[in-house]
């Protein structure tokens, strides 16, 4: 700070002395006065007083200017102070560095990427984006195809399920029809059994009501029959016997009479 102040002071004093030239002019005028009027000591004293006053005023003005400049440059010198201190430290340590081996320190400064590098990077990024877009398109197409296949499978499964449901419904209807048919057949069978029972009972009742005949005597072509109630009748081939039907044949040797109903009349018994 003191060095800077001295430098500024010398510069300002030099400028004042050079630009104004007041000191030189004063000396020249004094020399002229001395040479022109060496006989006038009173005038010389007056001129010296003027010069003293002038110099004192100039010095005062110079001090004021220096004070203002010091205040003005104080802020800038504070910012430059660390740099000067570092420079002083370096200058002081220079003699010691000659003894120690110096190791070159390579400062790594960030280099701005060149236009070619930027272009290469842009091309690589563009290629990467293109590949990603292609992969995305392929994946989208694959997903779309899989979705279409899944829809087709779903439709096919729905159709098969609908077919199975229809078949199951048909089977249920068939089973229901068979069950109804079985029930109907059972009812028919029951009705038939009932009819057969009733028919057999009616037949047995009719048989019980028919007269039973027995052979009493036989000659070729004719036979005499008698009933349990004592009635008799004579029959020949072709005659009708109540409850037996028509006479089909008469066997004179065995005494058996065959009717067209299949019933046979023998001696003493009606088979």
Short mmCIF file of C-alpha atoms in Angstrom, two decimals:
data_model
loop_
_atom_site.label_atom_id
_atom_site.label_comp_id
_atom_site.label_asym_id
_atom_site.label_seq_id
_atom_site.Cartn_x
_atom_site.Cartn_y
_atom_site.Cartn_z
CA UNK A 1 0.00 0.00 0.00
CA UNK A 2 2.86 2.37 0.85
CA UNK A 3 4.62 1.55 -2.43
CA UNK A 4 1.46 2.20 -4.37
CA UNK A 5 0.94 5.49 -2.55
CA UNK A 6 4.54 6.60 -3.23
CA UNK A 7 4.24 5.66 -6.90
CA UNK A 8 1.01 7.57 -7.24
CA UNK A 9 2.51 10.57 -5.41
CA UNK A 10 5.60 10.63 -7.63
CA UNK A 11 3.47 10.32 -10.77
CA UNK A 12 1.18 13.15 -9.71
CA UNK A 13 4.14 15.37 -8.69
CA UNK A 14 5.92 14.61 -11.94
CA UNK A 15 2.80 15.39 -13.95
CA UNK A 16 2.27 18.62 -12.08
CA UNK A 17 5.85 19.73 -12.61
CA UNK A 18 5.96 18.62 -16.24
CA UNK A 19 2.53 19.68 -17.44
CA UNK A 20 2.26 22.99 -15.70
CA UNK A 21 5.92 23.76 -15.84
CA UNK A 22 5.34 26.16 -13.02
CA UNK A 23 8.53 25.30 -11.11
CA UNK A 24 10.76 25.70 -14.19
CA UNK A 25 9.03 28.89 -15.15
CA UNK A 26 9.45 30.17 -11.65
CA UNK A 27 13.15 29.41 -11.69
CA UNK A 28 13.57 31.00 -15.12
CA UNK A 29 11.71 34.13 -14.05
CA UNK A 30 13.78 34.30 -10.89
CA UNK A 31 16.96 33.98 -12.91
CA UNK A 32 15.70 36.70 -15.25
CA UNK A 33 14.93 38.91 -12.31
CA UNK A 34 18.36 38.27 -10.92
CA UNK A 35 20.02 39.02 -14.24
CA UNK A 36 17.80 41.94 -15.18
CA UNK A 37 17.62 43.70 -11.84
CA UNK A 38 20.36 42.59 -9.46
CA UNK A 39 20.13 45.97 -7.90
CA UNK A 40 16.52 45.58 -6.60
CA UNK A 41 16.61 43.46 -3.40
CA UNK A 42 13.11 44.56 -2.33
CA UNK A 43 11.48 43.21 -5.47
CA UNK A 44 13.41 39.99 -5.10
CA UNK A 45 12.10 39.50 -1.59
CA UNK A 46 8.55 40.09 -2.76
CA UNK A 47 8.95 37.55 -5.56
CA UNK A 48 10.33 34.99 -3.12
CA UNK A 49 7.31 35.43 -0.88
CA UNK A 50 5.03 34.92 -3.85
CA UNK A 51 6.88 31.76 -4.75
CA UNK A 52 6.69 30.48 -1.20
CA UNK A 53 2.95 31.12 -1.06
CA UNK A 54 2.51 29.55 -4.47
CA UNK A 55 4.51 26.47 -3.53
CA UNK A 56 2.67 26.08 -0.22
CA UNK A 57 -0.70 26.33 -1.99
CA UNK A 58 0.41 23.83 -4.60
CA UNK A 59 1.61 21.45 -1.90
CA UNK A 60 -1.71 21.76 -0.06
CA UNK A 61 -3.63 21.19 -3.26
CA UNK A 62 -1.41 18.20 -4.03
CA UNK A 63 -2.10 16.71 -0.60
CA UNK A 64 -5.86 17.11 -1.10
CA UNK A 65 -5.68 15.47 -4.51
CA UNK A 66 -3.56 12.62 -3.12
CA UNK A 67 -6.04 12.11 -0.27
CA UNK A 68 -8.96 11.90 -2.68
CA UNK A 69 -7.08 9.52 -4.95
CA UNK A 70 -6.10 7.38 -1.97
CA UNK A 71 -9.75 7.09 -0.92
CA UNK A 72 -10.78 6.36 -4.51
CA UNK A 73 -8.20 3.62 -5.09
CA UNK A 74 -8.55 2.01 -1.63
CA UNK A 75 -11.28 -0.37 -2.82
CA UNK A 76 -9.28 -1.54 -5.84
CA UNK A 77 -6.09 -2.00 -3.84
CA UNK A 78 -7.90 -4.20 -1.30
CA UNK A 79 -8.97 -6.53 -4.11
CA UNK A 80 -5.40 -6.69 -5.45
CA UNK A 81 -3.79 -7.21 -2.04
CA UNK A 82 -3.89 -11.07 -2.02
CA UNK A 83 -2.27 -11.14 -5.46
CA UNK A 84 0.55 -8.86 -4.31
CA UNK A 85 1.09 -10.89 -1.15
CA UNK A 86 1.32 -14.09 -3.18
CA UNK A 87 3.77 -12.38 -5.52
CA UNK A 88 5.92 -11.28 -2.60
CA UNK A 89 5.93 -14.79 -1.15
CA UNK A 90 7.00 -16.20 -4.49
CA UNK A 91 9.78 -13.63 -4.82
CA UNK A 92 11.05 -14.43 -1.35
CA UNK A 93 11.08 -18.17 -1.93
CA UNK A 94 12.91 -17.94 -5.27
CA UNK A 95 16.41 -18.39 -3.78
CA UNK A 96 15.31 -21.58 -1.99
CA UNK A 97 13.81 -23.09 -5.14
CA UNK A 98 17.24 -23.11 -6.78
CA UNK A 99 18.43 -25.64 -4.19
CA UNK A 100 15.49 -28.04 -4.37
CA UNK A 101 14.83 -30.07 -7.52
CA UNK A 102 12.02 -28.59 -9.47
CA UNK A 103 9.21 -30.84 -10.52
CA UNK A 104 7.23 -29.58 -13.46
CA UNK A 105 3.57 -29.35 -12.62
CA UNK A 106 1.29 -29.76 -15.52
CA UNK A 107 -1.87 -27.84 -15.06
CA UNK A 108 -4.88 -29.59 -16.44
CA UNK A 109 -7.16 -27.08 -17.94
CA UNK A 110 -10.54 -28.10 -19.27
CA UNK A 111 -10.49 -28.07 -23.01
CA UNK A 112 -13.58 -27.13 -24.85
CA UNK A 113 -14.82 -29.93 -27.09
CA UNK A 114 -14.10 -29.37 -30.70
CA UNK A 115 -16.73 -29.15 -33.39
CA UNK A 116 -15.74 -32.58 -34.72
CA UNK A 117 -16.16 -34.12 -31.27
CA UNK A 118 -19.53 -32.45 -30.89
CA UNK A 119 -20.57 -33.71 -34.31
CA UNK A 120 -19.40 -37.24 -33.45
CA UNK A 121 -21.29 -37.13 -30.16
CA UNK A 122 -24.41 -35.84 -31.91
CA UNK A 123 -24.18 -38.58 -34.53
CA UNK A 124 -23.72 -41.24 -31.85
CA UNK A 125 -26.69 -39.90 -29.92
CA UNK A 126 -28.75 -39.76 -33.11
CA UNK A 127 -27.83 -43.37 -33.95
CA UNK A 128 -28.65 -44.43 -30.40
CA UNK A 129 -32.00 -42.66 -30.56
CA UNK A 130 -32.71 -44.28 -33.93
CA UNK A 131 -31.88 -47.72 -32.53
CA UNK A 132 -34.08 -47.08 -29.50
CA UNK A 133 -36.92 -45.93 -31.75
CA UNK A 134 -36.54 -49.05 -33.90
CA UNK A 135 -36.52 -51.27 -30.82
CA UNK A 136 -39.54 -49.44 -29.48
CA UNK A 137 -41.33 -49.91 -32.81
CA UNK A 138 -40.43 -53.61 -32.86
CA UNK A 139 -41.61 -54.09 -29.28
CA UNK A 140 -44.83 -52.22 -30.04
CA UNK A 141 -45.45 -54.39 -33.11
CA UNK A 142 -44.67 -57.54 -31.11
CA UNK A 143 -47.05 -56.50 -28.34
CA UNK A 144 -49.72 -55.67 -30.91
CA UNK A 145 -49.28 -59.08 -32.56
CA UNK A 146 -49.41 -60.84 -29.20
CA UNK A 147 -52.53 -58.89 -28.28
CA UNK A 148 -54.13 -59.90 -31.60
CA UNK A 149 -53.16 -63.54 -31.01
CA UNK A 150 -54.55 -63.38 -27.50
CA UNK A 151 -57.79 -61.93 -28.83
CA UNK A 152 -58.04 -64.72 -31.41
CA UNK A 153 -57.35 -67.34 -28.73
CA UNK A 154 -59.91 -65.71 -26.48
CA UNK A 155 -62.51 -65.71 -29.24
CA UNK A 156 -61.70 -69.34 -30.07
CA UNK A 157 -61.97 -70.33 -26.41
CA UNK A 158 -65.25 -68.47 -26.10
CA UNK A 159 -66.58 -70.28 -29.16
CA UNK A 160 -65.43 -73.64 -27.77
CA UNK A 161 -66.98 -72.85 -24.41
CA UNK A 162 -70.20 -71.83 -26.15
CA UNK A 163 -70.10 -75.11 -28.12
CA UNK A 164 -69.51 -77.10 -24.94
CA UNK A 165 -72.34 -75.27 -23.23
CA UNK A 166 -74.61 -76.04 -26.20
CA UNK A 167 -73.54 -79.71 -26.15
CA UNK A 168 -74.08 -79.88 -22.40
CA UNK A 169 -77.50 -78.32 -22.83
CA UNK A 170 -78.32 -80.88 -25.53
CA UNK A 171 -77.12 -83.68 -23.27
CA UNK A 172 -79.23 -82.36 -20.45
CA UNK A 173 -82.23 -82.20 -22.76
CA UNK A 174 -81.50 -85.73 -23.99
CA UNK A 175 -81.15 -87.00 -20.44
CA UNK A 176 -84.38 -85.28 -19.53
CA UNK A 177 -86.11 -86.83 -22.55
CA UNK A 178 -84.69 -90.26 -21.68
CA UNK A 179 -85.84 -89.84 -18.12
CA UNK A 180 -89.28 -88.90 -19.34
CA UNK A 181 -89.22 -91.86 -21.73
CA UNK A 182 -88.16 -94.22 -18.95
CA UNK A 183 -90.91 -92.89 -16.78
CA UNK A 184 -93.38 -93.31 -19.64
CA UNK A 185 -92.14 -96.83 -20.39
CA UNK A 186 -92.38 -97.69 -16.73
CA UNK A 187 -95.90 -96.40 -16.63
CA UNK A 188 -96.70 -98.38 -19.77
CA UNK A 189 -95.07 -101.46 -18.30
CA UNK A 190 -97.00 -101.02 -15.10
CA UNK A 191 -100.17 -100.57 -17.10
CA UNK A 192 -99.36 -103.67 -19.16
CA UNK A 193 -98.68 -105.73 -16.07
CA UNK A 194 -101.89 -104.50 -14.57
CA UNK A 195 -103.72 -105.36 -17.77
CA UNK A 196 -102.15 -108.79 -17.91
CA UNK A 197 -103.07 -109.44 -14.31
CA UNK A 198 -106.57 -108.26 -14.91
CA UNK A 199 -106.82 -110.33 -18.11
CA UNK A 200 -105.56 -113.43 -16.38
CA UNK A 201 -107.98 -112.88 -13.55
CA UNK A 202 -110.82 -112.38 -16.00
CA UNK A 203 -109.80 -115.48 -17.92
CA UNK A 204 -109.61 -117.50 -14.78
CA UNK A 205 -113.00 -116.20 -13.80
CA UNK A 206 -114.45 -117.13 -17.16
CA UNK A 207 -112.90 -120.56 -16.99
CA UNK A 208 -114.43 -121.06 -13.65
CA UNK A 209 -117.78 -120.14 -15.12
CA UNK A 210 -117.49 -122.55 -18.16
CA UNK A 211 -118.89 -126.09 -17.83
CA UNK A 212 -116.37 -128.81 -17.71
CA UNK A 213 -117.08 -131.78 -20.02
CA UNK A 214 -115.75 -135.31 -19.89
CA UNK A 215 -115.81 -138.11 -22.52
CA UNK A 216 -118.40 -140.69 -21.77
CA UNK A 217 -118.19 -142.83 -24.94
CA UNK A 218 -116.44 -142.66 -28.29
CA UNK A 219 -117.07 -144.14 -31.69
CA UNK A 220 -115.25 -143.28 -34.86
CA UNK A 221 -116.40 -139.80 -35.86
CA UNK A 222 -118.58 -139.16 -32.81
CA UNK A 223 -118.32 -138.78 -29.04
CA UNK A 224 -120.67 -138.51 -26.05
CA UNK A 225 -119.86 -135.93 -23.45
CA UNK A 226 -121.29 -135.35 -19.99
CA UNK A 227 -120.87 -132.38 -17.64
CA UNK A 228 -120.39 -132.21 -13.91
CA UNK A 229 -123.95 -130.98 -13.48
CA UNK A 230 -125.23 -134.13 -15.26
CA UNK A 231 -126.01 -132.70 -18.67
CA UNK A 232 -124.85 -134.62 -21.77
CA UNK A 233 -124.26 -133.81 -25.39
CA UNK A 234 -123.09 -135.57 -28.58
CA UNK A 235 -120.50 -133.94 -30.78
CA UNK A 236 -118.81 -134.70 -34.06
CA UNK A 237 -115.86 -133.13 -35.85
CA UNK A 238 -116.67 -129.46 -36.54
CA UNK A 239 -119.24 -129.05 -33.76
CA UNK A 240 -118.90 -126.15 -31.34
CA UNK A 241 -118.51 -126.87 -27.63
CA UNK A 242 -119.27 -123.85 -25.38
CA UNK A 243 -116.11 -122.69 -23.65
CA UNK A 244 -113.87 -125.06 -25.70
CA UNK A 245 -114.31 -124.07 -29.28
CA UNK A 246 -114.92 -126.31 -32.31
CA UNK A 247 -114.06 -130.02 -32.34
CA UNK A 248 -110.94 -130.55 -34.40
CA UNK A 249 -110.51 -134.32 -34.06
CA UNK A 250 -111.86 -137.36 -32.20
CA UNK A 251 -109.48 -140.21 -31.31
CA UNK A 252 -111.53 -143.37 -30.95
CA UNK A 253 -108.68 -145.43 -29.50
CA UNK A 254 -107.65 -143.01 -26.69
CA UNK A 255 -111.00 -141.22 -26.35
CA UNK A 256 -109.40 -137.77 -26.56
CA UNK A 257 -111.20 -134.88 -28.28
CA UNK A 258 -109.09 -131.93 -29.56
CA UNK A 259 -110.62 -128.43 -30.08
CA UNK A 260 -109.32 -125.54 -32.14
CA UNK A 261 -108.69 -123.51 -28.95
CA UNK A 262 -106.08 -126.04 -27.94
CA UNK A 263 -108.06 -127.50 -25.10
CA UNK A 264 -108.47 -131.28 -24.87
CA UNK A 265 -111.38 -133.31 -23.43
CA UNK A 266 -110.55 -136.77 -22.06
CA UNK A 267 -112.29 -139.51 -20.20
CA UNK A 268 -113.42 -138.42 -16.80
CA UNK A 269 -111.16 -135.18 -16.83
CA UNK A 270 -111.07 -131.90 -18.67
CA UNK A 271 -107.49 -130.86 -19.33
#
